[in-house]
GROMACS .gro file of C-alpha atoms in nm:
model
  459
    1MET     CA    1   3.003  12.935  -5.267
    2TRP     CA    2   3.245  12.679  -5.401
    3GLY     CA    3   3.491  12.772  -5.130
    4SER     CA    4   3.239  12.700  -4.855
    5ALA     CA    5   3.156  12.362  -5.008
    6THR     CA    6   3.528  12.277  -5.021
    7ARG     CA    7   3.575  12.376  -4.658
    8THR     CA    8   3.279  12.157  -4.558
    9THR     CA    9   3.430  11.861  -4.744
   10HIS     CA   10   3.769  11.908  -4.581
   11SER     CA   11   3.611  11.947  -4.237
   12ARG     CA   12   3.420  11.619  -4.276
   13GLU     CA   13   3.734  11.438  -4.388
   14GLY     CA   14   3.921  11.563  -4.085
   15GLU     CA   15   3.650  11.522  -3.824
   16THR     CA   16   3.728  11.329  -3.509
   17GLY     CA   17   3.565  11.007  -3.403
   18HIS     CA   18   3.353  11.190  -3.147
   19THR     CA   19   3.223  11.432  -3.413
   20LYS     CA   20   3.152  11.143  -3.649
   21ASN     CA   21   2.954  10.957  -3.383
   22SER     CA   22   2.760  11.274  -3.305
   23ARG     CA   23   2.675  11.322  -3.673
   24GLU     CA   24   2.566  10.958  -3.702
   25ARG     CA   25   2.337  11.001  -3.400
   26GLN     CA   26   2.185  11.311  -3.556
   27GLU     CA   27   2.123  11.126  -3.882
   28ALA     CA   28   1.968  10.834  -3.695
   29HIS     CA   29   1.742  11.074  -3.505
   30LEU     CA   30   1.637  11.238  -3.832
   31ARG     CA   31   1.558  10.899  -3.986
   32SER     CA   32   1.356  10.804  -3.681
   33GLN     CA   33   1.153  11.125  -3.704
   34ILE     CA   34   1.079  11.066  -4.073
   35VAL     CA   35   0.967  10.707  -4.004
   36GLN     CA   36   0.751  10.828  -3.714
   37THR     CA   37   0.590  11.088  -3.940
   38LYS     CA   38   0.503  10.818  -4.195
   39LEU     CA   39   0.350  10.598  -3.926
   40GLU     CA   40   0.149  10.888  -3.785
   41GLY     CA   41   0.017  10.957  -4.136
   42ILE     CA   42  -0.105  10.596  -4.165
   43ALA     CA   43  -0.261  10.616  -3.817
   44ASP     CA   44  -0.437  10.940  -3.908
   45GLN     CA   45  -0.591  10.778  -4.217
   46ALA     CA   46  -0.703  10.478  -4.011
   47ARG     CA   47  -0.861  10.713  -3.757
   48ARG     CA   48  -1.046  10.925  -4.013
   49TYR     CA   49  -1.162  10.632  -4.227
   50PRO     CA   50  -1.249  10.343  -3.993
   51ASP     CA   51  -1.385  10.132  -4.281
   52ARG     CA   52  -1.087  10.179  -4.510
   53VAL     CA   53  -0.893   9.870  -4.624
   54PHE     CA   54  -0.519   9.941  -4.661
   55THR     CA   55  -0.377   9.781  -4.975
   56THR     CA   56  -0.044   9.964  -5.026
   57LEU     CA   57   0.178   9.933  -4.721
   58TYR     CA   58   0.472   9.721  -4.835
   59TYR     CA   59   0.651  10.011  -5.006
   60GLN     CA   60   0.674  10.182  -4.666
   61ILE     CA   61   0.931   9.922  -4.556
   62ASP     CA   62   1.250  10.091  -4.673
   63ASP     CA   63   1.602  10.095  -4.531
   64TRP     CA   64   1.514  10.379  -4.292
   65MET     CA   65   1.224  10.184  -4.143
   66LEU     CA   66   1.448   9.877  -4.110
   67HIS     CA   67   1.699  10.092  -3.921
   68ALA     CA   68   1.420  10.213  -3.691
   69ALA     CA   69   1.299   9.854  -3.640
   70PHE     CA   70   1.652   9.740  -3.552
   71ARG     CA   71   1.678  10.009  -3.284
   72GLU     CA   72   1.351   9.893  -3.125
   73ILE     CA   73   1.427   9.522  -3.093
   74LYS     CA   74   1.599   9.393  -2.781
   75ARG     CA   75   1.960   9.327  -2.872
   76ASP     CA   76   2.060   9.118  -2.569
   77ARG     CA   77   1.836   8.825  -2.659
   78ALA     CA   78   1.957   8.478  -2.761
   79ALA     CA   79   2.046   8.413  -3.124
   80GLY     CA   80   1.828   8.205  -3.354
   81VAL     CA   81   1.922   7.907  -3.568
   82ASP     CA   82   2.170   8.117  -3.771
   83LYS     CA   83   2.359   8.203  -3.446
   84ARG     CA   84   2.388   8.566  -3.555
   85THR     CA   85   2.392   8.816  -3.267
   86ALA     CA   86   2.301   9.183  -3.270
   87ARG     CA   87   2.659   9.280  -3.181
   88GLU     CA   88   2.793   9.102  -3.490
   89TYR     CA   89   2.518   9.254  -3.704
   90MET     CA   90   2.605   9.606  -3.590
   91ARG     CA   91   2.965   9.583  -3.711
   92ASN     CA   92   2.844   9.632  -4.070
   93LEU     CA   93   2.499   9.766  -3.997
   94GLU     CA   94   2.460   9.980  -4.310
   95THR     CA   95   2.569   9.697  -4.540
   96ASN     CA   96   2.351   9.438  -4.364
   97ILE     CA   97   2.041   9.659  -4.367
   98ALA     CA   98   2.098   9.741  -4.735
   99SER     CA   99   2.127   9.369  -4.815
  100LEU     CA  100   1.809   9.292  -4.620
  101TYR     CA  101   1.619   9.571  -4.793
  102GLU     CA  102   1.734   9.449  -5.136
  103ARG     CA  103   1.601   9.099  -5.061
  104LEU     CA  104   1.269   9.247  -4.951
  105ARG     CA  105   1.253   9.467  -5.261
  106THR     CA  106   1.321   9.177  -5.498
  107TYR     CA  107   1.103   8.929  -5.300
  108THR     CA  108   1.397   8.695  -5.236
  109TYR     CA  109   1.374   8.730  -4.856
  110ARG     CA  110   1.313   8.399  -4.680
  111PRO     CA  111   1.280   8.361  -4.301
  112HIS     CA  112   1.459   8.094  -4.101
  113PRO     CA  113   1.275   7.838  -3.887
  114VAL     CA  114   1.207   7.949  -3.531
  115LYS     CA  115   1.429   7.789  -3.269
  116ARG     CA  116   1.213   7.629  -3.003
  117VAL     CA  117   1.311   7.607  -2.637
  118TRP     CA  118   1.107   7.485  -2.343
  119LEU     CA  119   1.060   7.673  -2.016
  120GLU     CA  120   0.956   7.489  -1.701
  121LYS     CA  121   0.621   7.567  -1.541
  122GLU     CA  122   0.447   7.460  -1.223
  123GLY     CA  123   0.345   7.096  -1.200
  124ASN     CA  124   0.635   6.963  -1.410
  125LYS     CA  125   0.484   7.120  -1.720
  126LYS     CA  126   0.676   7.299  -1.995
  127ARG     CA  127   0.598   7.601  -2.208
  128PRO     CA  128   0.731   7.641  -2.565
  129ILE     CA  129   0.909   7.965  -2.658
  130GLY     CA  130   1.030   8.054  -3.007
  131ILE     CA  131   1.358   8.234  -3.079
  132PRO     CA  132   1.358   8.385  -3.430
  133CYS     CA  133   1.669   8.496  -3.617
  134LEU     CA  134   1.781   8.857  -3.596
  135GLU     CA  135   1.682   8.963  -3.947
  136ASP     CA  136   1.341   8.803  -3.903
  137LYS     CA  137   1.302   9.012  -3.587
  138ILE     CA  138   1.391   9.328  -3.779
  139VAL     CA  139   1.143   9.267  -4.061
  140GLY     CA  140   0.880   9.148  -3.811
  141ARG     CA  141   0.918   9.464  -3.606
  142ALA     CA  142   0.882   9.678  -3.921
  143VAL     CA  143   0.558   9.499  -4.013
  144SER     CA  144   0.436   9.526  -3.653
  145MET     CA  145   0.491   9.902  -3.661
  146LEU     CA  146   0.273   9.930  -3.972
  147LEU     CA  147  -0.001   9.707  -3.829
  148GLU     CA  148   0.000   9.893  -3.497
  149SER     CA  149  -0.048  10.223  -3.680
  150ILE     CA  150  -0.371  10.085  -3.830
  151TYR     CA  151  -0.515   9.867  -3.556
  152GLU     CA  152  -0.439  10.086  -3.255
  153ASN     CA  153  -0.734  10.296  -3.368
  154ASP     CA  154  -0.959   9.988  -3.379
  155PHE     CA  155  -0.860   9.813  -3.056
  156HIS     CA  156  -1.083   9.867  -2.754
  157TYR     CA  157  -0.966  10.042  -2.439
  158PHE     CA  158  -0.991   9.722  -2.229
  159SER     CA  159  -0.720   9.544  -2.431
  160TYR     CA  160  -0.391   9.600  -2.246
  161GLY     CA  161  -0.151   9.334  -2.372
  162PHE     CA  162   0.153   9.425  -2.585
  163ARG     CA  163   0.025   9.768  -2.682
  164PRO     CA  164   0.207  10.104  -2.667
  165ASN     CA  165   0.178  10.287  -2.334
  166ARG     CA  166  -0.020  10.004  -2.173
  167ASN     CA  167   0.079   9.743  -1.917
  168GLN     CA  168  -0.046   9.486  -1.669
  169HIS     CA  169  -0.093   9.732  -1.384
  170MET     CA  170  -0.335   9.937  -1.591
  171ALA     CA  171  -0.539   9.621  -1.645
  172LEU     CA  172  -0.533   9.546  -1.272
  173LYS     CA  173  -0.651   9.898  -1.193
  174GLU     CA  174  -0.934   9.864  -1.446
  175ILE     CA  175  -1.053   9.546  -1.272
  176TRP     CA  176  -1.039   9.713  -0.929
  177ASP     CA  177  -1.232  10.019  -1.051
  178GLN     CA  178  -1.500   9.816  -1.229
  179CYS     CA  179  -1.561   9.578  -0.937
  180THR     CA  180  -1.561   9.860  -0.682
  181TYR     CA  181  -1.776  10.122  -0.852
  182ASN     CA  182  -2.008   9.920  -1.081
  183ASN     CA  183  -2.141   9.668  -0.828
  184ILE     CA  184  -1.979   9.373  -1.012
  185ARG     CA  185  -2.058   9.053  -0.826
  186TRP     CA  186  -1.980   8.773  -1.074
  187ILE     CA  187  -1.652   8.701  -1.251
  188VAL     CA  188  -1.614   8.474  -1.554
  189ASP     CA  189  -1.251   8.361  -1.521
  190ALA     CA  190  -1.175   8.210  -1.864
  191ASP     CA  191  -0.871   8.036  -2.007
  192VAL     CA  192  -0.801   7.967  -2.376
  193GLN     CA  193  -0.634   7.631  -2.416
  194GLY     CA  194  -0.301   7.657  -2.604
  195PHE     CA  195  -0.399   7.982  -2.774
  196PHE     CA  196  -0.078   8.066  -2.963
  197ASP     CA  197  -0.037   7.708  -3.086
  198SER     CA  198  -0.403   7.686  -3.195
  199ILE     CA  199  -0.452   8.002  -3.404
  200ASP     CA  200  -0.607   7.893  -3.734
  201HIS     CA  201  -0.413   8.040  -4.028
  202LYS     CA  202  -0.720   8.049  -4.252
  203TYR     CA  203  -0.925   8.256  -4.007
  204LEU     CA  204  -0.626   8.482  -3.935
  205ARG     CA  205  -0.591   8.563  -4.306
  206GLU     CA  206  -0.964   8.634  -4.337
  207ILE     CA  207  -0.957   8.867  -4.036
  208LEU     CA  208  -0.657   9.058  -4.173
  209LYS     CA  209  -0.835   9.112  -4.507
  210HIS     CA  210  -1.100   9.331  -4.346
  211ARG     CA  211  -0.849   9.605  -4.262
  212MET     CA  212  -0.516   9.520  -4.425
  213ASN     CA  213  -0.526   9.357  -4.767
  214ASP     CA  214  -0.179   9.431  -4.900
  215GLY     CA  215  -0.079   9.109  -5.074
  216ARG     CA  216   0.292   9.161  -5.013
  217ILE     CA  217   0.249   9.214  -4.637
  218ARG     CA  218   0.030   8.905  -4.628
  219TRP     CA  219   0.302   8.723  -4.821
  220LEU     CA  220   0.549   8.810  -4.544
  221ILE     CA  221   0.309   8.695  -4.272
  222ASP     CA  222   0.251   8.367  -4.459
  223LEU     CA  223   0.626   8.313  -4.479
  224TRP     CA  224   0.658   8.347  -4.101
  225LEU     CA  225   0.356   8.125  -4.034
  226LYS     CA  226   0.498   7.849  -4.258
  227ALA     CA  227   0.866   7.888  -4.164
  228GLY     CA  228   0.849   7.592  -3.928
  229VAL     CA  229   1.009   7.515  -3.594
  230TRP     CA  230   1.367   7.399  -3.538
  231GLU     CA  231   1.402   7.159  -3.246
  232ASN     CA  232   1.670   6.902  -3.163
  233GLY     CA  233   1.834   6.946  -3.503
  234HIS     CA  234   1.514   6.889  -3.703
  235VAL     CA  235   1.273   7.129  -3.874
  236ARG     CA  236   0.903   7.065  -3.825
  237GLY     CA  237   0.642   7.235  -4.041
  238THR     CA  238   0.362   7.438  -3.883
  239LYS     CA  239   0.005   7.415  -4.012
  240GLN     CA  240  -0.149   7.624  -3.734
  241GLY     CA  241  -0.048   7.860  -3.456
  242VAL     CA  242   0.210   8.137  -3.427
  243ALA     CA  243   0.538   8.104  -3.241
  244GLN     CA  244   0.550   8.257  -2.893
  245GLY     CA  245   0.856   8.477  -2.888
  246SER     CA  246   0.820   8.596  -3.245
  247VAL     CA  247   0.817   8.975  -3.282
  248VAL     CA  248   0.501   8.977  -3.492
  249SER     CA  249   0.306   8.726  -3.277
  250PRO     CA  250   0.165   8.975  -3.019
  251ILE     CA  251   0.008   9.207  -3.277
  252LEU     CA  252  -0.134   8.911  -3.473
  253ALA     CA  253  -0.279   8.766  -3.151
  254ASN     CA  254  -0.437   9.100  -3.062
  255ILE     CA  255  -0.588   9.135  -3.411
  256PHE     CA  256  -0.727   8.781  -3.394
  257LEU     CA  257  -0.883   8.821  -3.048
  258HIS     CA  258  -1.011   9.169  -3.131
  259THR     CA  259  -1.248   9.003  -3.379
  260VAL     CA  260  -1.310   8.677  -3.193
  261LEU     CA  261  -1.374   8.829  -2.849
  262ASP     CA  262  -1.355   9.208  -2.808
  263ASP     CA  263  -1.580   9.327  -3.091
  264TRP     CA  264  -1.820   9.038  -3.036
  265PHE     CA  265  -1.858   9.119  -2.666
  266VAL     CA  266  -1.909   9.493  -2.720
  267LYS     CA  267  -2.144   9.473  -3.018
  268GLU     CA  268  -2.340   9.152  -2.957
  269ILE     CA  269  -2.319   9.055  -2.590
  270GLN     CA  270  -2.328   9.376  -2.384
  271PRO     CA  271  -2.645   9.519  -2.549
  272ARG     CA  272  -2.832   9.200  -2.449
  273LEU     CA  273  -2.729   9.192  -2.082
  274TYR     CA  274  -2.956   9.287  -1.790
  275GLY     CA  275  -2.698   9.459  -1.572
  276ARG     CA  276  -2.362   9.629  -1.595
  277SER     CA  277  -2.059   9.436  -1.717
  278PHE     CA  278  -1.697   9.473  -1.823
  279ILE     CA  279  -1.417   9.279  -1.989
  280VAL     CA  280  -1.041   9.312  -1.941
  281ARG     CA  281  -0.798   9.133  -2.170
  282PHE     CA  282  -0.420   9.103  -2.165
  283CYS     CA  283  -0.333   8.921  -2.487
  284ASP     CA  284  -0.494   8.574  -2.446
  285ASP     CA  285  -0.571   8.618  -2.072
  286PHE     CA  286  -0.910   8.776  -2.007
  287LEU     CA  287  -1.192   8.787  -1.756
  288ILE     CA  288  -1.548   8.916  -1.773
  289GLY     CA  289  -1.735   9.077  -1.485
  290CYS     CA  290  -2.114   9.096  -1.450
  291GLU     CA  291  -2.352   9.261  -1.208
  292ASP     CA  292  -2.630   9.007  -1.267
  293GLU     CA  293  -2.586   8.633  -1.217
  294ARG     CA  294  -2.807   8.554  -1.519
  295ASP     CA  295  -2.573   8.747  -1.746
  296ALA     CA  296  -2.268   8.564  -1.616
  297ARG     CA  297  -2.425   8.222  -1.669
  298ARG     CA  298  -2.535   8.309  -2.021
  299ILE     CA  299  -2.181   8.421  -2.106
  300MET     CA  300  -2.039   8.100  -1.959
  301LYS     CA  301  -2.272   7.905  -2.184
  302VAL     CA  302  -2.207   8.092  -2.508
  303LEU     CA  303  -1.833   8.156  -2.470
  304PRO     CA  304  -1.713   7.804  -2.570
  305LYS     CA  305  -1.941   7.811  -2.875
  306ARG     CA  306  -1.801   8.143  -2.990
  307PHE     CA  307  -1.440   8.027  -2.964
  308SER     CA  308  -1.511   7.690  -3.126
  309ARG     CA  309  -1.624   7.876  -3.441
  310PHE     CA  310  -1.259   7.983  -3.481
  311ASN     CA  311  -1.114   7.643  -3.385
  312LEU     CA  312  -1.020   7.757  -3.036
  313THR     CA  313  -1.103   7.579  -2.711
  314ILE     CA  314  -1.204   7.728  -2.377
  315HIS     CA  315  -1.036   7.515  -2.110
  316PRO     CA  316  -1.324   7.335  -1.932
  317GLU     CA  317  -1.137   7.290  -1.601
  318LYS     CA  318  -0.962   7.628  -1.573
  319THR     CA  319  -1.267   7.832  -1.675
  320GLN     CA  320  -1.497   7.902  -1.382
  321LEU     CA  321  -1.772   8.129  -1.261
  322VAL     CA  322  -1.675   8.307  -0.938
  323LYS     CA  323  -1.911   8.486  -0.702
  324PHE     CA  324  -1.699   8.786  -0.609
  325CYS     CA  325  -1.860   9.015  -0.353
  326PRO     CA  326  -1.804   9.137   0.003
  327PRO     CA  327  -1.869   8.863   0.262
  328ASP     CA  328  -2.194   8.879   0.453
  329ILE     CA  329  -2.168   8.960   0.822
  330GLY     CA  330  -2.117   8.648   1.031
  331LYS     CA  331  -1.994   8.425   0.751
  332ASP     CA  332  -1.650   8.266   0.737
  333ILE     CA  333  -1.420   8.498   0.540
  334SER     CA  334  -1.184   8.213   0.449
  335ARG     CA  335  -1.456   8.051   0.237
  336GLN     CA  336  -1.514   8.352   0.012
  337SER     CA  337  -1.432   8.308  -0.356
  338THR     CA  338  -1.126   8.462  -0.515
  339PHE     CA  339  -0.981   8.472  -0.864
  340ASP     CA  340  -0.632   8.497  -1.010
  341PHE     CA  341  -0.529   8.731  -1.290
  342LEU     CA  342  -0.188   8.848  -1.414
  343GLY     CA  343  -0.002   8.695  -1.122
  344PHE     CA  344  -0.225   8.833  -0.845
  345THR     CA  345  -0.499   8.681  -0.631
  346HIS     CA  346  -0.795   8.920  -0.594
  347TYR     CA  347  -0.999   8.894  -0.273
  348TRP     CA  348  -1.225   9.099  -0.046
  349ALA     CA  349  -1.092   9.210   0.293
  350LYS     CA  350  -1.151   9.484   0.547
  351SER     CA  351  -0.952   9.806   0.536
  352LEU     CA  352  -0.807   9.980   0.841
  353ARG     CA  353  -1.129  10.180   0.865
  354GLY     CA  354  -1.341   9.865   0.871
  355ARG     CA  355  -1.475   9.888   0.515
  356TRP     CA  356  -1.482   9.600   0.267
  357VAL     CA  357  -1.231   9.663  -0.013
  358ILE     CA  358  -1.067   9.461  -0.289
  359LYS     CA  359  -0.710   9.362  -0.217
  360ARG     CA  360  -0.446   9.188  -0.429
  361LYS     CA  361  -0.160   8.961  -0.327
  362THR     CA  362   0.097   8.753  -0.515
  363MET     CA  363  -0.045   8.424  -0.639
  364ALA     CA  364   0.074   8.131  -0.430
  365LYS     CA  365   0.203   7.953  -0.741
  366ARG     CA  366   0.407   8.257  -0.849
  367LEU     CA  367   0.540   8.303  -0.496
  368ARG     CA  368   0.659   7.942  -0.477
  369ARG     CA  369   0.821   7.966  -0.818
  370CYS     CA  370   1.007   8.285  -0.726
  371MET     CA  371   1.135   8.146  -0.397
  372ARG     CA  372   1.243   7.821  -0.558
  373SER     CA  373   1.433   8.001  -0.835
  374ILE     CA  374   1.619   8.220  -0.581
  375TRP     CA  375   1.713   7.915  -0.373
  376ILE     CA  376   1.846   7.732  -0.682
  377TRP     CA  377   2.036   8.042  -0.799
  378CYS     CA  378   2.209   8.087  -0.462
  379ARG     CA  379   2.305   7.720  -0.461
  380GLU     CA  380   2.441   7.711  -0.815
  381ASN     CA  381   2.628   8.044  -0.796
  382ARG     CA  382   2.774   8.025  -0.445
  383HIS     CA  383   3.125   8.016  -0.597
  384TRP     CA  384   3.083   8.377  -0.718
  385SER     CA  385   3.241   8.654  -0.514
  386VAL     CA  386   3.016   8.815  -0.253
  387PRO     CA  387   2.992   9.152  -0.438
  388GLU     CA  388   2.890   8.973  -0.759
  389GLN     CA  389   2.622   8.772  -0.580
  390TRP     CA  390   2.499   9.084  -0.403
  391ARG     CA  391   2.457   9.278  -0.729
  392ALA     CA  392   2.269   8.989  -0.892
  393LEU     CA  393   2.036   8.939  -0.594
  394CYS     CA  394   1.968   9.313  -0.573
  395SER     CA  395   1.868   9.309  -0.939
  396LYS     CA  396   1.636   9.011  -0.887
  397LEU     CA  397   1.465   9.166  -0.584
  398ARG     CA  398   1.420   9.505  -0.751
  399GLY     CA  399   1.265   9.336  -1.054
  400HIS     CA  400   1.027   9.146  -0.826
  401TYR     CA  401   0.929   9.464  -0.639
  402ILE     CA  402   0.872   9.654  -0.964
  403TYR     CA  403   0.602   9.409  -1.074
  404TYR     CA  404   0.458   9.280  -0.746
  405GLY     CA  405   0.501   9.600  -0.544
  406ILE     CA  406   0.132   9.679  -0.545
  407ARG     CA  407  -0.076   9.817  -0.259
  408CYS     CA  408  -0.182   9.558   0.003
  409ASN     CA  409   0.092   9.316  -0.113
  410TYR     CA  410   0.372   9.426   0.121
  411LYS     CA  411   0.363   9.106   0.331
  412MET     CA  412   0.423   8.888   0.024
  413LEU     CA  413   0.719   9.107  -0.071
  414GLU     CA  414   0.859   9.059   0.279
  415VAL     CA  415   0.830   8.682   0.239
  416VAL     CA  416   1.049   8.694  -0.072
  417TYR     CA  417   1.295   8.933   0.093
  418GLU     CA  418   1.339   8.717   0.404
  419HIS     CA  419   1.361   8.398   0.198
  420THR     CA  420   1.638   8.554  -0.014
  421ILE     CA  421   1.840   8.640   0.298
  422LYS     CA  422   1.798   8.285   0.434
  423ALA     CA  423   1.898   8.127   0.102
  424TRP     CA  424   2.200   8.355   0.069
  425LYS     CA  425   2.314   8.278   0.425
  426ARG     CA  426   2.262   7.906   0.379
  427TRP     CA  427   2.470   7.871   0.062
  428LEU     CA  428   2.740   8.117   0.164
  429GLY     CA  429   2.781   7.906   0.476
  430ARG     CA  430   2.859   7.604   0.261
  431ARG     CA  431   3.178   7.782   0.156
  432THR     CA  432   3.311   7.783   0.514
  433ARG     CA  433   3.504   7.503   0.683
  434SER     CA  434   3.221   7.427   0.925
  435GLY     CA  435   2.961   7.428   0.646
  436GLN     CA  436   2.737   7.683   0.814
  437LEU     CA  437   2.727   8.050   0.905
  438SER     CA  438   2.573   8.194   1.220
  439TRP     CA  439   2.335   8.487   1.192
  440GLU     CA  440   2.568   8.706   1.396
  441GLU     CA  441   2.861   8.631   1.165
  442PHE     CA  442   2.647   8.668   0.853
  443ASN     CA  443   2.513   9.009   0.959
  444ARG     CA  444   2.859   9.134   1.058
  445LYS     CA  445   3.042   9.024   0.741
  446ILE     CA  446   2.766   9.024   0.478
  447GLY     CA  447   2.432   9.172   0.582
  448ASP     CA  448   2.562   9.503   0.714
  449VAL     CA  449   2.819   9.547   0.437
  450PHE     CA  450   2.602   9.432   0.144
  451PRO     CA  451   2.241   9.508   0.242
  452LEU     CA  452   1.972   9.376   0.009
  453PRO     CA  453   1.698   9.621  -0.103
  454ARG     CA  454   1.402   9.614   0.131
  455PRO     CA  455   1.045   9.572  -0.002
  456ARG     CA  456   0.865   9.881  -0.125
  457ILE     CA  457   0.528   9.955  -0.279
  458ILE     CA  458   0.569  10.097  -0.630
  459HIS     CA  459   0.213  10.094  -0.765
   0.00000   0.00000   0.00000
C-alpha cells in the first residue's frame, strides 16, 4: 500500500506539462460538475416550493463557484477602471481566486466603480454602457448563477431576454405563431423610457425579498448598486438604476419586470380581457397582442399607470397602438400598419401561393447603421493587407447573416452584401495611383481570389 502511494507521488512529480494540463482540466471539470449539482439542488427546491423564501445562499459562493463563474465570463472584453485583464488574472488564477474568496468570506470585498463609455445611436444620440472590473464580473456571475437557479422556475415562458437556452429568434417565432394562429389584430408596441437608468433601488430590494432574502447576497447587490460610475476621471454616485454592461444587471432587470409586467399581465389583465391575447418580452423590450380592439385600448390606458407605480415611464411618443391584420382586398398595401421588434419590421404580404402571411425584414434604421459602419471600416482600414481585410469583412458579413438571416429577409441581406463589395472596391481603389479601380480589375485581382460569403437564410 505504501509502495503504491510512493509511486503515485513520484509519478506526479515527474509528469510532463501535457499530463499536468490534462489533470488540471479534469479537476476543473469535476469542480464544474459539483457546482452544477449544487445549482440544480437549489433549482429543485425552488420548483417544489414555489412560495419558499431563500435565506441562506451566500455560503454557496466558495472558491469552486468562483472558478466556475470565471470560466463563464467573456475574457476578451475591455478592462474596467483597474485596467486588469483576464489574461493577467489567469497567470496566478488559483492565488487570485483564493484572495477574492477570502475577501468575500470576511466581508472586506468592495467593488470598483463601473467605467462608463458611450456608444453612438441613430439620430446623433448616445447610449451609456458600463464596463465593470474583472473581479466584480466574477462575483456578479456567481450571484447571477444562484439567482437564475431560483427565478428560472418563476419566470414566464414569454420572457426571452438573457435567459439560458433562449434567444431573440425564439421571441420572433412566438410573435409569428401568436399573430398567425390566434387571430391577433392589434399590437401594443410599448417602450420603457431609460429603463436601466430608472430602476428604483427601493422597489428592487422589496421585490427581491419575496423570493431571496439572504442579507449577505442583498449586501453584495447593494454594493454594486451604490458603487458609482467612473467617467472622465471622476466618480459619480448612483441613487437609481443599474449599469448596462454589468454581469448582474440582466437578471436583476428580469426579476424587476417579472413583477412589474409579466405577473401583473398574466394574473390581473388577461382574465379580464374579452378576446385572446399574448405578450412577448426581451428584457425591457416588449409588445402585447390582442384579438379585440377594446382590450388593446384598455391596456394602452392602464399600462403607463402600472409602470408609474414603480417610478418607470412609458415613452409617450414611441408607444403606439398598431392595427396589424391582412389588408382588405382593393386597399393600398403600402398604407398598412407595421411594427418593429428586435431589429425586424413585421408586415403582412402575400406568399407565392397568394395567401396573406406575416413577413419580417431588417429595420431600415438597422440597415442604414450596418451599411454606414461597413463603409467607415473600409475607409479607415484600407491600409491593411487584402487578406486581412477579407477575413475581417467575412466575419462581419457572417455575423450579420447569423442574426438577420431569417426567412423572407433575403433581399435585405443582398443589399448589405452588395454594399460591402462596393465599399471594399471604392476604398481599395484609393490605394492605386489613379485613385479608382474598375470592376473588371477588381473582380480579377480581388473578387475572384477573395470571395465574400454570399447571403444565406439561417433561421
